[in-house]
Short mmCIF file of C-alpha atoms in Angstrom, two decimals:
data_model
loop_
_atom_site.label_atom_id
_atom_site.label_comp_id
_atom_site.label_asym_id
_atom_site.label_seq_id
_atom_site.Cartn_x
_atom_site.Cartn_y
_atom_site.Cartn_z
CA MET A 1 23.32 -15.96 -27.33
CA HIS A 2 22.29 -16.21 -23.71
CA SER A 3 21.82 -13.11 -21.55
CA VAL A 4 24.14 -12.85 -18.61
CA PRO A 5 22.31 -11.77 -15.41
CA ILE A 6 23.54 -9.15 -13.04
CA ILE A 7 23.29 -10.37 -9.44
CA GLU A 8 23.56 -7.90 -6.56
CA THR A 9 24.34 -8.95 -3.03
CA GLU A 10 24.87 -6.85 0.07
CA ARG A 11 28.43 -5.94 -0.90
CA LEU A 12 28.95 -7.19 -4.49
CA VAL A 13 27.75 -7.02 -8.01
CA LEU A 14 28.23 -10.16 -10.08
CA ARG A 15 27.87 -9.12 -13.73
CA PRO A 16 28.95 -9.87 -17.31
CA TYR A 17 32.58 -9.15 -18.16
CA ARG A 18 33.24 -5.92 -20.03
CA ARG A 19 36.16 -5.50 -22.40
CA ASP A 20 37.50 -2.71 -20.17
CA ASP A 21 37.78 -5.29 -17.30
CA PHE A 22 40.70 -6.91 -19.02
CA THR A 23 43.46 -4.70 -17.55
CA SER A 24 42.21 -5.48 -14.00
CA TYR A 25 41.67 -9.13 -15.01
CA ALA A 26 45.26 -9.50 -16.28
CA ALA A 27 46.59 -7.90 -13.11
CA LEU A 28 44.54 -10.36 -11.00
CA PHE A 29 46.01 -13.45 -12.72
CA ALA A 30 49.51 -11.91 -12.79
CA ASP A 31 49.46 -11.89 -8.98
CA ALA A 32 51.40 -14.83 -7.51
CA GLU A 33 49.13 -14.96 -4.47
CA VAL A 34 46.07 -15.41 -6.68
CA THR A 35 47.67 -18.08 -9.01
CA ARG A 36 49.32 -19.94 -6.11
CA PHE A 37 46.48 -22.42 -6.25
CA VAL A 38 45.38 -21.74 -9.87
CA GLY A 39 48.11 -23.32 -11.92
CA GLY A 40 50.91 -22.28 -9.51
CA VAL A 41 52.45 -19.64 -11.76
CA PRO A 42 51.39 -16.10 -12.59
CA TYR A 43 49.71 -15.76 -15.99
CA THR A 44 51.20 -13.81 -18.82
CA ARG A 45 49.00 -11.15 -20.35
CA GLU A 46 48.41 -13.51 -23.33
CA GLN A 47 47.35 -16.38 -21.04
CA SER A 48 45.05 -14.03 -19.13
CA TRP A 49 43.44 -12.89 -22.45
CA THR A 50 42.76 -16.50 -23.42
CA ARG A 51 41.23 -17.20 -19.98
CA PHE A 52 39.19 -13.97 -20.15
CA LEU A 53 37.76 -14.90 -23.57
CA ARG A 54 36.94 -18.39 -22.37
CA GLN A 55 34.98 -17.02 -19.45
CA VAL A 56 33.04 -14.71 -21.71
CA GLY A 57 32.44 -17.43 -24.40
CA MET A 58 31.20 -20.02 -21.92
CA TRP A 59 27.88 -18.18 -21.63
CA HIS A 60 27.27 -18.44 -25.37
CA TYR A 61 27.48 -22.23 -25.55
CA PHE A 62 26.27 -23.34 -22.15
CA GLY A 63 24.03 -20.57 -20.80
CA PHE A 64 26.33 -20.32 -17.74
CA GLY A 65 29.78 -19.01 -17.11
CA PHE A 66 31.82 -16.81 -14.81
CA PHE A 67 30.73 -13.43 -13.52
CA ALA A 68 33.01 -10.49 -13.00
CA ILE A 69 32.80 -9.45 -9.36
CA GLN A 70 32.88 -5.76 -8.41
CA ASP A 71 32.56 -3.98 -5.16
CA ARG A 72 29.03 -2.70 -4.99
CA THR A 73 29.98 0.62 -3.40
CA THR A 74 33.23 1.53 -5.20
CA GLY A 75 32.78 -0.33 -8.45
CA VAL A 76 36.25 -1.79 -8.14
CA PHE A 77 36.87 -5.08 -9.95
CA LEU A 78 37.57 -7.76 -7.30
CA GLY A 79 37.76 -11.01 -9.21
CA GLU A 80 35.48 -13.69 -10.68
CA ALA A 81 33.16 -16.48 -9.65
CA GLY A 82 30.92 -18.80 -11.60
CA PHE A 83 30.93 -21.96 -13.57
CA HIS A 84 32.59 -23.64 -16.56
CA ASP A 85 32.91 -26.95 -18.32
CA VAL A 86 36.55 -26.91 -19.50
CA HIS A 87 36.89 -30.58 -20.47
CA ARG A 88 39.78 -31.12 -18.07
CA LEU A 89 41.90 -34.23 -18.60
CA ILE A 90 41.14 -35.46 -15.11
CA THR A 91 39.81 -38.74 -13.72
CA PRO A 92 37.06 -38.99 -12.88
CA SER A 93 35.78 -36.66 -15.58
CA LEU A 94 33.92 -33.43 -14.65
CA GLU A 95 32.58 -32.98 -18.22
CA GLY A 96 28.91 -32.15 -18.24
CA THR A 97 28.92 -30.60 -14.78
CA MET A 98 28.85 -27.02 -13.71
CA GLU A 99 32.41 -26.78 -12.33
CA THR A 100 32.30 -24.01 -9.80
CA GLY A 101 35.27 -21.68 -9.32
CA TRP A 102 36.27 -18.32 -7.91
CA ALA A 103 39.35 -16.12 -7.66
CA LEU A 104 39.50 -12.85 -5.78
CA SER A 105 42.11 -10.15 -5.43
CA PRO A 106 44.26 -10.47 -2.28
CA LYS A 107 42.83 -7.13 -1.09
CA ALA A 108 39.40 -8.90 -0.94
CA HIS A 109 40.61 -11.95 0.97
CA GLY A 110 39.51 -12.66 4.50
CA GLN A 111 36.30 -10.63 4.36
CA GLY A 112 33.83 -13.34 3.40
CA LEU A 113 33.51 -11.97 -0.14
CA ALA A 114 34.26 -15.30 -1.83
CA THR A 115 31.54 -16.95 0.18
CA GLU A 116 29.12 -14.14 -0.65
CA ALA A 117 29.88 -14.35 -4.37
CA VAL A 118 29.73 -18.12 -4.57
CA THR A 119 26.53 -18.22 -2.56
CA ALA A 120 24.85 -15.79 -5.02
CA ALA A 121 26.19 -17.63 -8.09
CA LEU A 122 25.05 -21.02 -6.80
CA SER A 123 21.64 -19.63 -5.83
CA TRP A 124 21.25 -18.49 -9.46
CA ALA A 125 22.58 -21.82 -10.81
CA ASP A 126 20.23 -23.88 -8.61
CA ARG A 127 17.24 -21.98 -10.07
CA GLN A 128 18.42 -22.02 -13.70
CA PHE A 129 20.07 -25.49 -13.89
CA PRO A 130 18.55 -27.51 -11.03
CA LYS A 131 19.46 -30.88 -12.58
CA LEU A 132 23.12 -30.17 -13.44
CA ARG A 133 25.64 -31.48 -11.02
CA LYS A 134 27.78 -28.85 -9.34
CA THR A 135 31.46 -29.73 -8.81
CA CYS A 136 34.75 -28.07 -8.01
CA ILE A 137 38.41 -29.01 -7.72
CA ILE A 138 40.65 -27.38 -5.11
CA ASP A 139 44.31 -27.69 -4.37
CA VAL A 140 44.77 -29.72 -1.15
CA GLY A 141 46.65 -26.82 0.41
CA ASN A 142 44.04 -24.15 -0.37
CA ASN A 143 42.27 -24.17 3.02
CA ALA A 144 40.42 -20.93 2.44
CA SER A 145 38.76 -22.20 -0.73
CA ILE A 146 37.99 -25.55 0.87
CA ARG A 147 36.16 -23.68 3.64
CA VAL A 148 34.18 -21.65 0.99
CA ALA A 149 33.24 -24.92 -0.80
CA GLU A 150 32.17 -26.66 2.42
CA LYS A 151 30.01 -23.74 3.41
CA GLN A 152 28.13 -24.26 0.13
CA GLY A 153 27.51 -27.89 0.76
CA PHE A 154 30.33 -29.30 -1.40
CA LYS A 155 31.54 -32.70 -0.22
CA GLU A 156 34.80 -34.37 -1.12
CA PHE A 157 34.34 -37.36 -3.42
CA TRP A 158 37.80 -37.99 -4.89
CA ARG A 159 41.50 -37.03 -4.58
CA THR A 160 43.74 -37.04 -7.58
CA THR A 161 46.60 -35.26 -9.31
CA TYR A 162 45.95 -32.61 -11.90
CA HIS A 163 48.90 -31.05 -13.85
CA GLY A 164 51.22 -32.40 -11.12
CA THR A 165 49.27 -30.88 -8.24
CA HIS A 166 47.31 -32.84 -5.62
CA VAL A 167 43.68 -31.76 -5.74
CA ILE A 168 40.46 -32.61 -4.02
CA MET A 169 37.33 -33.07 -6.15
CA PHE A 170 34.07 -31.95 -4.65
CA GLU A 171 30.43 -32.29 -5.59
CA ARG A 172 27.40 -30.56 -4.23
CA GLN A 173 23.92 -31.77 -3.78
CA ARG A 174 21.32 -29.13 -4.42
CA LYS A 175 20.24 -27.50 -1.19
CA ASN A 176 16.52 -27.51 -0.38
CA THR A 177 14.52 -24.56 -1.68
CA THR A 178 14.62 -22.68 1.58
CA GLN A 179 18.40 -22.91 1.81
CA ALA A 180 18.96 -22.18 -1.91
CA GLY A 181 16.85 -19.06 -1.69
CA SER A 182 18.57 -17.79 1.44
CA ALA A 183 21.10 -15.65 -0.39
CA LYS A 184 19.86 -12.07 -0.46
CA VAL A 185 20.33 -11.24 -4.08
CA HIS A 186 18.74 -9.05 -6.73
CA GLU A 187 18.99 -10.29 -10.30
CA ARG A 188 18.56 -8.20 -13.45
CA PHE A 189 19.88 -8.01 -17.02
CA GLU A 190 21.71 -5.17 -18.80
CA THR A 191 19.65 -3.58 -21.52
#
């Protein structure tokens, strides 16, 4: 079993999921604004539970996964960001890459929090998995996420349809050491 780091940024804590996060997690993915570009339909509690367990289990097999994001000051659960390898039936395949993703509560939108979280997660990933290709797929209409990806150095390499939705596939070349280390983060592990 791999340890999941805790990464602190100026405004956020990226940490392992806790079982008591599930109520907030289910509410996040039941929100139509959140799922508009993540499958297009709000998740049932059962679907959220399956996704929640997948995010937790990814760490066990790959040594990477998604982090729960909480407000550093209030402790409120805001969403998730991180990496997975979900063996999507998509061409070209993303298997064997660190597919980067994020989803934040609408109350956290428009504040730069997604960029802050993804910057911290990628900074960690670049140190821990420097040779693994970083990818992401984003709905063509999700301009906010496209901006977040582009700020991280993701470049479009393909357009396709996934589950009936037009998506853009992105890949990221590792930033140089100075850039990769530019995120002001503090990393630790729970004991």
